[in-house]
Amino acid sequence: MLDYKLEQKVKVLVTNELATTTLDVLNDKGYQKPLIVIDNFLLSTDAIKQLLITLEKNQKDYLIFDKVIPNPPIELVDSGASFFKEHNCDAILAIGGGSVIDAARGMNIVRLLGGSIADYAYDKEITEFCHGLIAIPTTSGTGSELSNALIVTDTIKNEKLAVLSNEIVSEVAILAPELLVSLPKQLTISTGLDAFSHAAEAYTSNLSTPVVDAICEKIMFLIYNYLPLATTDGQNKEARERMMVAAALGGWVLNNGGTHIGHSQAHIIGAKLNIPHGQACAYALPGTLKATASVKPKKIKEIGYILGATFPEGADEAEIGKITSQKYREFRDDVLGLTAFDTLNIKRKDVLALTADVQHERFAGNTPFELSSEIVEELLAEFGL
């Protein structure tokens, strides 16, 4: 069987007319009773009010599930699927950030295939395409609207679990820049840097291919050029649209190139020490870039060029890694102004204590260099610096 390296099943729309576009999608697919999985605070926004009015005027009998919390737990996903079935809904509109879209995707799996979302995190086979999920992101970072992975939290073990399948992607993704104009500055920064990490890690992953590489280069270019503008002028719809496109493409390349040790750090450290995912990815990337230069210097140098770096003639792998890593820190800290790690009051020993967990995290196997415990410890010593 051929192992194809680039696949995209999701239909994507970019629109400045959220309400009418969403109605058109529901009509096109024949859905009459969507469950709207949404961040509660969005219900008071003009765009969502107009969407609900439009659905009501067109006899769409929707229900609302607004109980999603960051790092959605298994129990919440399962209860949402039960709510869906109890009320005989026929589709899910997922409106929110990565947690909402991940939770909604999990609900969609369970309502169609049964069981608990935990079953699928522990490798129960997903046997058919999970139709009915329409994703409408309200951040520009996770790429969940095009991604084939979702993350749920086991609150008993205090760990994040991944469900991964090409059969669980959204049926349709609607990108509406109007939903982002009020996104807070730090959330704009951290989600944007999450998307940058998706591209940088997929670009250097063991799973990368020439086509994935080209997409990753464009994603990083878009973020470097438009995230500062979206940060300083959140009302700029061009910047918001460019970031939405970059983030969606970032979710796509996850399906085809994967992430590696940067995201392994973010998944483990973020869950254990309660750091928002985008921040954790941004704290992990400098060390990851530096270490990756030892085996992929050409690609790390290219990332450096995207970030505005210059390199001395004949620069070796160590110099390339150091220069690129520093340029990323300048972008993260000086240009954008991400919340500094040292303000979180997290002890370094608590980070280092997670070495073994990071080393064996699910996506660590995509890392292009050997992950000895000593190397992982070196990476964690740089986390947040």
Tab-separated table of N, CA and C in Angstrom, residues 84-222:
chain	number	residue	atom	x	y	z
A	84	PHE	N	-25.155	15.432	22.893
A	84	PHE	CA	-25.443	15.437	21.450
A	84	PHE	C	-26.492	14.383	21.120
A	85	LYS	N	-26.266	13.157	21.592
A	85	LYS	CA	-27.162	12.051	21.249
A	85	LYS	C	-28.522	12.186	21.928
A	86	GLU	N	-28.509	12.673	23.162
A	86	GLU	CA	-29.750	12.855	23.915
A	86	GLU	C	-30.709	13.800	23.203
A	87	HIS	N	-30.141	14.819	22.535
A	87	HIS	CA	-30.969	15.824	21.881
A	87	HIS	C	-31.063	15.638	20.366
A	88	ASN	N	-30.582	14.488	19.879
A	88	ASN	CA	-30.725	14.131	18.463
A	88	ASN	C	-30.177	15.192	17.510
A	89	CYS	N	-29.009	15.715	17.832
A	89	CYS	CA	-28.347	16.658	16.935
A	89	CYS	C	-27.778	15.905	15.735
A	90	ASP	N	-27.449	16.634	14.681
A	90	ASP	CA	-26.926	15.953	13.489
A	90	ASP	C	-25.589	16.510	13.004
A	91	ALA	N	-25.042	17.512	13.686
A	91	ALA	CA	-23.738	18.075	13.317
A	91	ALA	C	-23.215	18.868	14.507
A	92	ILE	N	-21.937	19.212	14.456
A	92	ILE	CA	-21.334	20.036	15.502
A	92	ILE	C	-20.708	21.266	14.859
A	93	LEU	N	-21.089	22.438	15.365
A	93	LEU	CA	-20.382	23.676	15.040
A	93	LEU	C	-19.426	23.942	16.196
A	94	ALA	N	-18.139	23.835	15.955
A	94	ALA	CA	-17.132	24.080	16.991
A	94	ALA	C	-16.596	25.491	16.813
A	95	ILE	N	-16.927	26.382	17.748
A	95	ILE	CA	-16.544	27.785	17.630
A	95	ILE	C	-15.684	28.156	18.829
A	96	GLY	N	-14.380	28.308	18.612
A	96	GLY	CA	-13.500	28.632	19.720
A	96	GLY	C	-12.053	28.359	19.386
A	97	GLY	N	-11.256	28.282	20.423
A	97	GLY	CA	-9.844	27.982	20.272
A	97	GLY	C	-9.591	26.489	20.182
A	98	GLY	N	-8.331	26.111	20.348
A	98	GLY	CA	-7.953	24.716	20.181
A	98	GLY	C	-8.653	23.779	21.134
A	99	SER	N	-8.866	24.204	22.371
A	99	SER	CA	-9.530	23.330	23.344
A	99	SER	C	-10.957	23.024	22.915
A	100	VAL	N	-11.668	24.044	22.438
A	100	VAL	CA	-13.048	23.840	21.995
A	100	VAL	C	-13.096	22.917	20.779
A	101	ILE	N	-12.232	23.170	19.797
A	101	ILE	CA	-12.271	22.347	18.586
A	101	ILE	C	-11.814	20.929	18.889
A	102	ASP	N	-10.810	20.757	19.743
A	102	ASP	CA	-10.388	19.418	20.138
A	102	ASP	C	-11.506	18.686	20.864
A	103	ALA	N	-12.167	19.378	21.813
A	103	ALA	CA	-13.262	18.759	22.554
A	103	ALA	C	-14.387	18.371	21.606
A	104	ALA	N	-14.727	19.272	20.680
A	104	ALA	CA	-15.803	18.991	19.731
A	104	ALA	C	-15.455	17.816	18.831
A	105	ARG	N	-14.201	17.754	18.403
A	105	ARG	CA	-13.791	16.621	17.568
A	105	ARG	C	-13.914	15.318	18.349
A	106	GLY	N	-13.517	15.348	19.611
A	106	GLY	CA	-13.663	14.163	20.446
A	106	GLY	C	-15.119	13.751	20.611
A	107	MET	N	-15.986	14.730	20.841
A	107	MET	CA	-17.421	14.444	20.940
A	107	MET	C	-17.938	13.808	19.660
A	108	ASN	N	-17.478	14.326	18.520
A	108	ASN	CA	-17.926	13.813	17.228
A	108	ASN	C	-17.525	12.358	17.034
A	109	ILE	N	-16.323	12.010	17.488
A	109	ILE	CA	-15.870	10.617	17.401
A	109	ILE	C	-16.759	9.723	18.248
A	110	VAL	N	-16.967	10.116	19.501
A	110	VAL	CA	-17.706	9.277	20.444
A	110	VAL	C	-19.175	9.153	20.050
A	111	ARG	N	-19.777	10.246	19.557
A	111	ARG	CA	-21.197	10.159	19.184
A	111	ARG	C	-21.393	9.252	17.978
A	112	LEU	N	-20.389	9.113	17.115
A	112	LEU	CA	-20.497	8.252	15.940
A	112	LEU	C	-20.053	6.817	16.203
A	113	LEU	N	-18.968	6.663	16.965
A	113	LEU	CA	-18.350	5.344	17.101
A	113	LEU	C	-18.517	4.721	18.479
A	114	GLY	N	-19.056	5.505	19.439
A	114	GLY	CA	-19.328	4.954	20.759
A	114	GLY	C	-18.125	4.906	21.677
A	115	GLY	N	-18.332	4.389	22.879
A	115	GLY	CA	-17.274	4.258	23.867
A	115	GLY	C	-16.936	5.578	24.518
A	116	SER	N	-15.681	5.693	24.961
A	116	SER	CA	-15.145	6.909	25.564
A	116	SER	C	-14.006	7.415	24.703
A	117	ILE	N	-13.767	8.726	24.727
A	117	ILE	CA	-12.645	9.251	23.955
A	117	ILE	C	-11.322	8.663	24.441
A	118	ALA	N	-11.285	8.234	25.688
A	118	ALA	CA	-10.065	7.597	26.217
A	118	ALA	C	-9.723	6.335	25.438
A	119	ASP	N	-10.749	5.619	24.968
A	119	ASP	CA	-10.502	4.394	24.205
A	119	ASP	C	-9.650	4.678	22.971
A	120	TYR	N	-9.945	5.785	22.305
A	120	TYR	CA	-9.264	6.129	21.062
A	120	TYR	C	-7.887	6.728	21.325
A	121	ALA	N	-7.705	7.302	22.509
A	121	ALA	CA	-6.375	7.768	22.905
A	121	ALA	C	-5.445	6.586	23.149
A	122	TYR	N	-6.040	5.458	23.518
A	122	TYR	CA	-5.239	4.257	23.750
A	122	TYR	C	-5.357	3.278	22.584
A	123	ASP	N	-5.464	3.860	21.380
A	123	ASP	CA	-5.285	3.126	20.133
A	123	ASP	C	-6.452	2.252	19.690
A	124	LYS	N	-7.669	2.507	20.195
A	124	LYS	CA	-8.820	1.858	19.575
A	124	LYS	C	-8.945	2.366	18.157
A	125	GLU	N	-9.183	1.477	17.214
A	125	GLU	CA	-9.179	1.852	15.795
A	125	GLU	C	-10.362	2.750	15.460
A	126	ILE	N	-10.097	3.785	14.675
A	126	ILE	CA	-11.149	4.649	14.132
A	126	ILE	C	-11.405	4.166	12.715
A	127	THR	N	-12.583	3.594	12.494
A	127	THR	CA	-12.822	2.781	11.303
A	127	THR	C	-13.490	3.507	10.154
A	128	GLU	N	-13.957	4.743	10.391
A	128	GLU	CA	-14.665	5.452	9.318
A	128	GLU	C	-14.491	6.947	9.509
A	129	PHE	N	-14.742	7.696	8.431
A	129	PHE	CA	-14.627	9.144	8.514
A	129	PHE	C	-15.713	9.702	9.426
A	130	CYS	N	-15.317	10.552	10.350
A	130	CYS	CA	-16.247	11.126	11.322
A	130	CYS	C	-16.809	12.432	10.763
A	131	HIS	N	-17.872	12.317	9.979
A	131	HIS	CA	-18.486	13.463	9.334
A	131	HIS	C	-19.211	14.327	10.368
A	132	GLY	N	-19.543	15.551	9.966
A	132	GLY	CA	-20.426	16.372	10.792
A	132	GLY	C	-19.766	17.449	11.617
A	133	LEU	N	-18.434	17.569	11.575
A	133	LEU	CA	-17.757	18.600	12.358
A	133	LEU	C	-17.432	19.799	11.470
A	134	ILE	N	-17.981	20.952	11.833
A	134	ILE	CA	-17.676	22.213	11.155
A	134	ILE	C	-16.911	23.082	12.139
A	135	ALA	N	-15.649	23.364	11.842
A	135	ALA	CA	-14.761	24.054	12.779
A	135	ALA	C	-14.636	25.523	12.406
A	136	ILE	N	-14.838	26.391	13.409
A	136	ILE	CA	-14.735	27.837	13.213
A	136	ILE	C	-13.774	28.365	14.281
A	137	PRO	N	-12.479	28.486	13.953
A	137	PRO	CA	-11.497	28.886	14.978
A	137	PRO	C	-11.607	30.349	15.360
A	138	THR	N	-11.297	30.631	16.618
A	138	THR	CA	-11.280	32.016	17.107
A	138	THR	C	-9.905	32.415	17.614
A	139	THR	N	-8.909	31.569	17.344
A	139	THR	CA	-7.510	31.937	17.572
A	139	THR	C	-6.733	31.551	16.325
A	140	SER	N	-5.494	32.009	16.244
A	140	SER	CA	-4.638	31.658	15.111
A	140	SER	C	-3.404	30.947	15.640
A	141	GLY	N	-3.564	29.665	15.950
A	141	GLY	CA	-2.424	28.966	16.516
A	141	GLY	C	-2.503	27.468	16.431
A	142	THR	N	-3.533	26.865	17.005
A	142	THR	CA	-3.533	25.415	17.145
A	142	THR	C	-3.643	24.706	15.807
A	143	GLY	N	-4.343	25.330	14.845
A	143	GLY	CA	-4.568	24.650	13.576
A	143	GLY	C	-5.508	23.471	13.694
A	144	SER	N	-6.250	23.403	14.814
A	144	SER	CA	-7.141	22.256	15.040
A	144	SER	C	-8.172	22.101	13.940
A	145	GLU	N	-8.500	23.198	13.263
A	145	GLU	CA	-9.515	23.135	12.219
A	145	GLU	C	-9.087	22.272	11.046
A	146	LEU	N	-7.774	22.083	10.827
A	146	LEU	CA	-7.288	21.204	9.766
A	146	LEU	C	-6.498	20.010	10.293
A	147	SER	N	-6.236	19.983	11.564
A	147	SER	CA	-5.385	18.937	12.139
A	147	SER	C	-6.111	17.601	12.232
A	148	ASN	N	-5.329	16.524	12.206
A	148	ASN	CA	-5.888	15.183	12.398
A	148	ASN	C	-5.599	14.643	13.792
A	149	ALA	N	-5.222	15.539	14.700
A	149	ALA	CA	-4.924	15.128	16.077
A	149	ALA	C	-5.748	15.965	17.040
A	150	LEU	N	-6.105	15.374	18.164
A	150	LEU	CA	-6.724	16.131	19.241
A	150	LEU	C	-6.075	15.709	20.551
A	151	ILE	N	-6.085	16.642	21.495
A	151	ILE	CA	-5.473	16.386	22.798
A	151	ILE	C	-6.543	16.493	23.867
A	152	VAL	N	-6.649	15.459	24.697
A	152	VAL	CA	-7.519	15.496	25.863
A	152	VAL	C	-6.678	15.232	27.105
A	153	THR	N	-7.237	15.574	28.254
A	153	THR	CA	-6.490	15.453	29.505
A	153	THR	C	-7.066	14.359	30.387
A	154	ASP	N	-6.204	13.476	30.835
A	154	ASP	CA	-6.552	12.489	31.862
A	154	ASP	C	-6.312	13.155	33.201
A	155	THR	N	-7.375	13.571	33.874
A	155	THR	CA	-7.227	14.330	35.122
A	155	THR	C	-6.774	13.459	36.281
A	156	ILE	N	-6.929	12.164	36.163
A	156	ILE	CA	-6.467	11.267	37.230
A	156	ILE	C	-4.956	11.123	37.183
A	157	LYS	N	-4.408	10.900	35.983
A	157	LYS	CA	-2.963	10.769	35.820
A	157	LYS	C	-2.271	12.108	35.595
A	158	ASN	N	-3.077	13.171	35.399
A	158	ASN	CA	-2.555	14.510	35.126
A	158	ASN	C	-1.609	14.481	33.924
A	159	GLU	N	-2.127	13.957	32.816
A	159	GLU	CA	-1.343	13.915	31.588
A	159	GLU	C	-2.230	14.127	30.377
A	160	LYS	N	-1.606	14.603	29.299
A	160	LYS	CA	-2.334	14.828	28.061
A	160	LYS	C	-2.238	13.589	27.173
A	161	LEU	N	-3.351	13.254	26.531
A	161	LEU	CA	-3.426	12.098	25.656
A	161	LEU	C	-3.782	12.555	24.248
A	162	ALA	N	-3.159	11.949	23.262
A	162	ALA	CA	-3.406	12.317	21.872
A	162	ALA	C	-4.238	11.258	21.175
A	163	VAL	N	-5.206	11.717	20.377
A	163	VAL	CA	-5.952	10.864	19.456
A	163	VAL	C	-5.547	11.311	18.058
A	164	LEU	N	-5.149	10.362	17.234
A	164	LEU	CA	-4.541	10.706	15.946
A	164	LEU	C	-5.130	9.838	14.842
A	165	SER	N	-5.773	10.466	13.849
A	165	SER	CA	-6.309	9.716	12.714
A	165	SER	C	-6.720	10.682	11.609
A	166	ASN	N	-6.478	10.298	10.378
A	166	ASN	CA	-6.938	11.106	9.245
A	166	ASN	C	-8.457	11.062	9.085
A	167	GLU	N	-9.124	10.181	9.835
A	167	GLU	CA	-10.574	10.057	9.744
A	167	GLU	C	-11.318	10.999	10.693
A	168	ILE	N	-10.596	11.824	11.467
A	168	ILE	CA	-11.263	12.660	12.467
A	168	ILE	C	-11.133	14.154	12.174
A	169	VAL	N	-10.657	14.499	10.982
A	169	VAL	CA	-10.512	15.912	10.639
A	169	VAL	C	-11.894	16.547	10.460
A	170	SER	N	-11.931	17.866	10.499
A	170	SER	CA	-13.180	18.582	10.269
A	170	SER	C	-13.710	18.283	8.862
A	171	GLU	N	-15.017	18.312	8.731
A	171	GLU	CA	-15.604	18.213	7.402
A	171	GLU	C	-15.437	19.539	6.657
A	172	VAL	N	-15.616	20.643	7.393
A	172	VAL	CA	-15.459	21.985	6.839
A	172	VAL	C	-14.786	22.865	7.881
A	173	ALA	N	-13.906	23.755	7.430
A	173	ALA	CA	-13.324	24.783	8.294
A	173	ALA	C	-13.698	26.145	7.739
A	174	ILE	N	-14.199	27.019	8.621
A	174	ILE	CA	-14.568	28.381	8.228
A	174	ILE	C	-13.643	29.356	8.941
A	175	LEU	N	-12.872	30.117	8.176
A	175	LEU	CA	-11.929	31.076	8.729
A	175	LEU	C	-12.532	32.472	8.589
A	176	ALA	N	-12.874	33.084	9.721
A	176	ALA	CA	-13.544	34.389	9.728
A	176	ALA	C	-12.724	35.369	10.557
A	177	PRO	N	-11.951	36.236	9.914
A	177	PRO	CA	-11.093	37.173	10.656
A	177	PRO	C	-11.844	38.049	11.653
A	178	GLU	N	-13.119	38.306	11.424
A	178	GLU	CA	-13.889	39.150	12.350
A	178	GLU	C	-13.917	38.572	13.761
A	179	LEU	N	-13.715	37.275	13.890
A	179	LEU	CA	-13.744	36.643	15.209
A	179	LEU	C	-12.471	36.893	16.010
A	180	LEU	N	-11.421	37.405	15.352
A	180	LEU	CA	-10.135	37.561	16.020
A	180	LEU	C	-9.818	38.988	16.440
A	181	VAL	N	-10.611	39.962	16.011
A	181	VAL	CA	-10.205	41.353	16.227
A	181	VAL	C	-10.150	41.733	17.706
A	182	SER	N	-10.839	41.002	18.562
A	182	SER	CA	-10.796	41.306	19.994
A	182	SER	C	-9.937	40.323	20.793
A	183	LEU	N	-9.180	39.475	20.084
A	183	LEU	CA	-8.327	38.505	20.768
A	183	LEU	C	-7.256	39.240	21.570
A	184	PRO	N	-7.100	38.946	22.876
A	184	PRO	CA	-6.110	39.659	23.695
A	184	PRO	C	-4.687	39.505	23.171
A	185	LYS	N	-3.845	40.472	23.497
A	185	LYS	CA	-2.487	40.518	22.965
A	185	LYS	C	-1.695	39.262	23.295
A	186	GLN	N	-1.660	38.854	24.563
A	186	GLN	CA	-0.844	37.689	24.914
A	186	GLN	C	-1.361	36.417	24.272
A	187	LEU	N	-2.677	36.302	24.112
A	187	LEU	CA	-3.223	35.124	23.441
A	187	LEU	C	-2.903	35.160	21.953
A	188	THR	N	-2.905	36.334	21.365
A	188	THR	CA	-2.485	36.485	19.971
A	188	THR	C	-1.039	36.011	19.803
A	189	ILE	N	-0.175	36.432	20.723
A	189	ILE	CA	1.241	36.066	20.647
A	189	ILE	C	1.434	34.570	20.828
A	190	SER	N	0.878	34.022	21.896
A	190	SER	CA	1.156	32.622	22.227
A	190	SER	C	0.569	31.665	21.196
A	191	THR	N	-0.632	31.960	20.697
A	191	THR	CA	-1.200	31.076	19.682
A	191	THR	C	-0.450	31.205	18.360
A	192	GLY	N	-0.012	32.417	18.028
A	192	GLY	CA	0.774	32.593	16.816
A	192	GLY	C	2.097	31.845	16.876
A	193	LEU	N	2.729	31.861	18.039
A	193	LEU	CA	3.999	31.148	18.198
A	193	LEU	C	3.793	29.635	18.227
A	194	ASP	N	2.640	29.192	18.663
A	194	ASP	CA	2.300	27.774	18.558
A	194	ASP	C	2.312	27.362	17.093
A	195	ALA	N	1.678	28.167	16.237
A	195	ALA	CA	1.664	27.856	14.809
A	195	ALA	C	3.070	27.868	14.220
A	196	PHE	N	3.906	28.803	14.671
A	196	PHE	CA	5.297	28.833	14.201
A	196	PHE	C	5.996	27.529	14.595
A	197	SER	N	5.771	27.065	15.818
A	197	SER	CA	6.384	25.803	16.262
A	197	SER	C	5.901	24.635	15.418
A	198	HIS	N	4.613	24.612	15.076
A	198	HIS	CA	4.117	23.546	14.203
A	198	HIS	C	4.938	23.478	12.921
A	199	ALA	N	5.154	24.637	12.312
A	199	ALA	CA	5.880	24.668	11.052
A	199	ALA	C	7.352	24.312	11.235
A	200	ALA	N	7.987	24.898	12.249
A	200	ALA	CA	9.416	24.646	12.466
A	200	ALA	C	9.682	23.180	12.782
A	201	GLU	N	8.804	22.564	13.550
A	201	GLU	CA	9.011	21.155	13.916
A	201	GLU	C	8.643	20.212	12.783
A	202	ALA	N	7.533	20.485	12.061
A	202	ALA	CA	7.198	19.647	10.911
A	202	ALA	C	8.291	19.723	9.852
A	203	TYR	N	8.873	20.905	9.697
A	203	TYR	CA	9.954	21.158	8.738
A	203	TYR	C	11.183	20.314	9.029
A	204	THR	N	11.441	20.054	10.291
A	204	THR	CA	12.660	19.339	10.696
A	204	THR	C	12.367	17.938	11.220
A	205	SER	N	11.119	17.502	11.151
A	205	SER	CA	10.723	16.188	11.636
A	205	SER	C	11.254	15.074	10.744
A	206	ASN	N	11.340	13.882	11.304
A	206	ASN	CA	11.678	12.702	10.506
A	206	ASN	C	10.638	12.412	9.428
A	207	LEU	N	9.431	12.953	9.579
A	207	LEU	CA	8.348	12.684	8.642
A	207	LEU	C	8.261	13.711	7.521
A	208	SER	N	9.102	14.727	7.549
A	208	SER	CA	8.990	15.807	6.584
A	208	SER	C	9.269	15.326	5.163
A	209	THR	N	8.666	16.037	4.210
A	209	THR	CA	8.864	15.751	2.785
A	209	THR	C	9.075	17.077	2.066
A	210	PRO	N	9.537	17.054	0.819
A	210	PRO	CA	9.756	18.318	0.099
A	210	PRO	C	8.518	19.203	0.001
A	211	VAL	N	7.335	18.603	-0.146
A	211	VAL	CA	6.121	19.410	-0.247
A	211	VAL	C	5.783	20.022	1.111
A	212	VAL	N	5.897	19.231	2.155
A	212	VAL	CA	5.684	19.742	3.515
A	212	VAL	C	6.662	20.877	3.799
A	213	ASP	N	7.910	20.714	3.385
A	213	ASP	CA	8.925	21.745	3.621
A	213	ASP	C	8.506	23.092	3.036
A	214	ALA	N	8.012	23.067	1.809
A	214	ALA	CA	7.634	24.316	1.147
A	214	ALA	C	6.487	25.004	1.884
A	215	ILE	N	5.522	24.227	2.352
A	215	ILE	CA	4.396	24.797	3.093
A	215	ILE	C	4.888	25.377	4.421
A	216	CYS	N	5.763	24.646	5.099
A	216	CYS	CA	6.293	25.119	6.383
A	216	CYS	C	7.049	26.437	6.228
A	217	GLU	N	7.841	26.545	5.173
A	217	GLU	CA	8.578	27.792	4.947
A	217	GLU	C	7.616	28.973	4.787
A	218	LYS	N	6.526	28.747	4.073
A	218	LYS	CA	5.545	29.821	3.875
A	218	LYS	C	4.838	30.172	5.188
A	219	ILE	N	4.507	29.179	5.967
A	219	ILE	CA	3.857	29.440	7.264
A	219	ILE	C	4.753	30.314	8.130
A	220	MET	N	6.020	29.947	8.258
A	220	MET	CA	6.935	30.727	9.097
A	220	MET	C	7.111	32.134	8.557
A	221	PHE	N	7.162	32.276	7.249
A	221	PHE	CA	7.255	33.607	6.633
A	221	PHE	C	6.033	34.454	6.982
A	222	LEU	N	4.844	33.891	6.844
A	222	LEU	CA	3.622	34.630	7.156
A	222	LEU	C	3.590	35.072	8.612
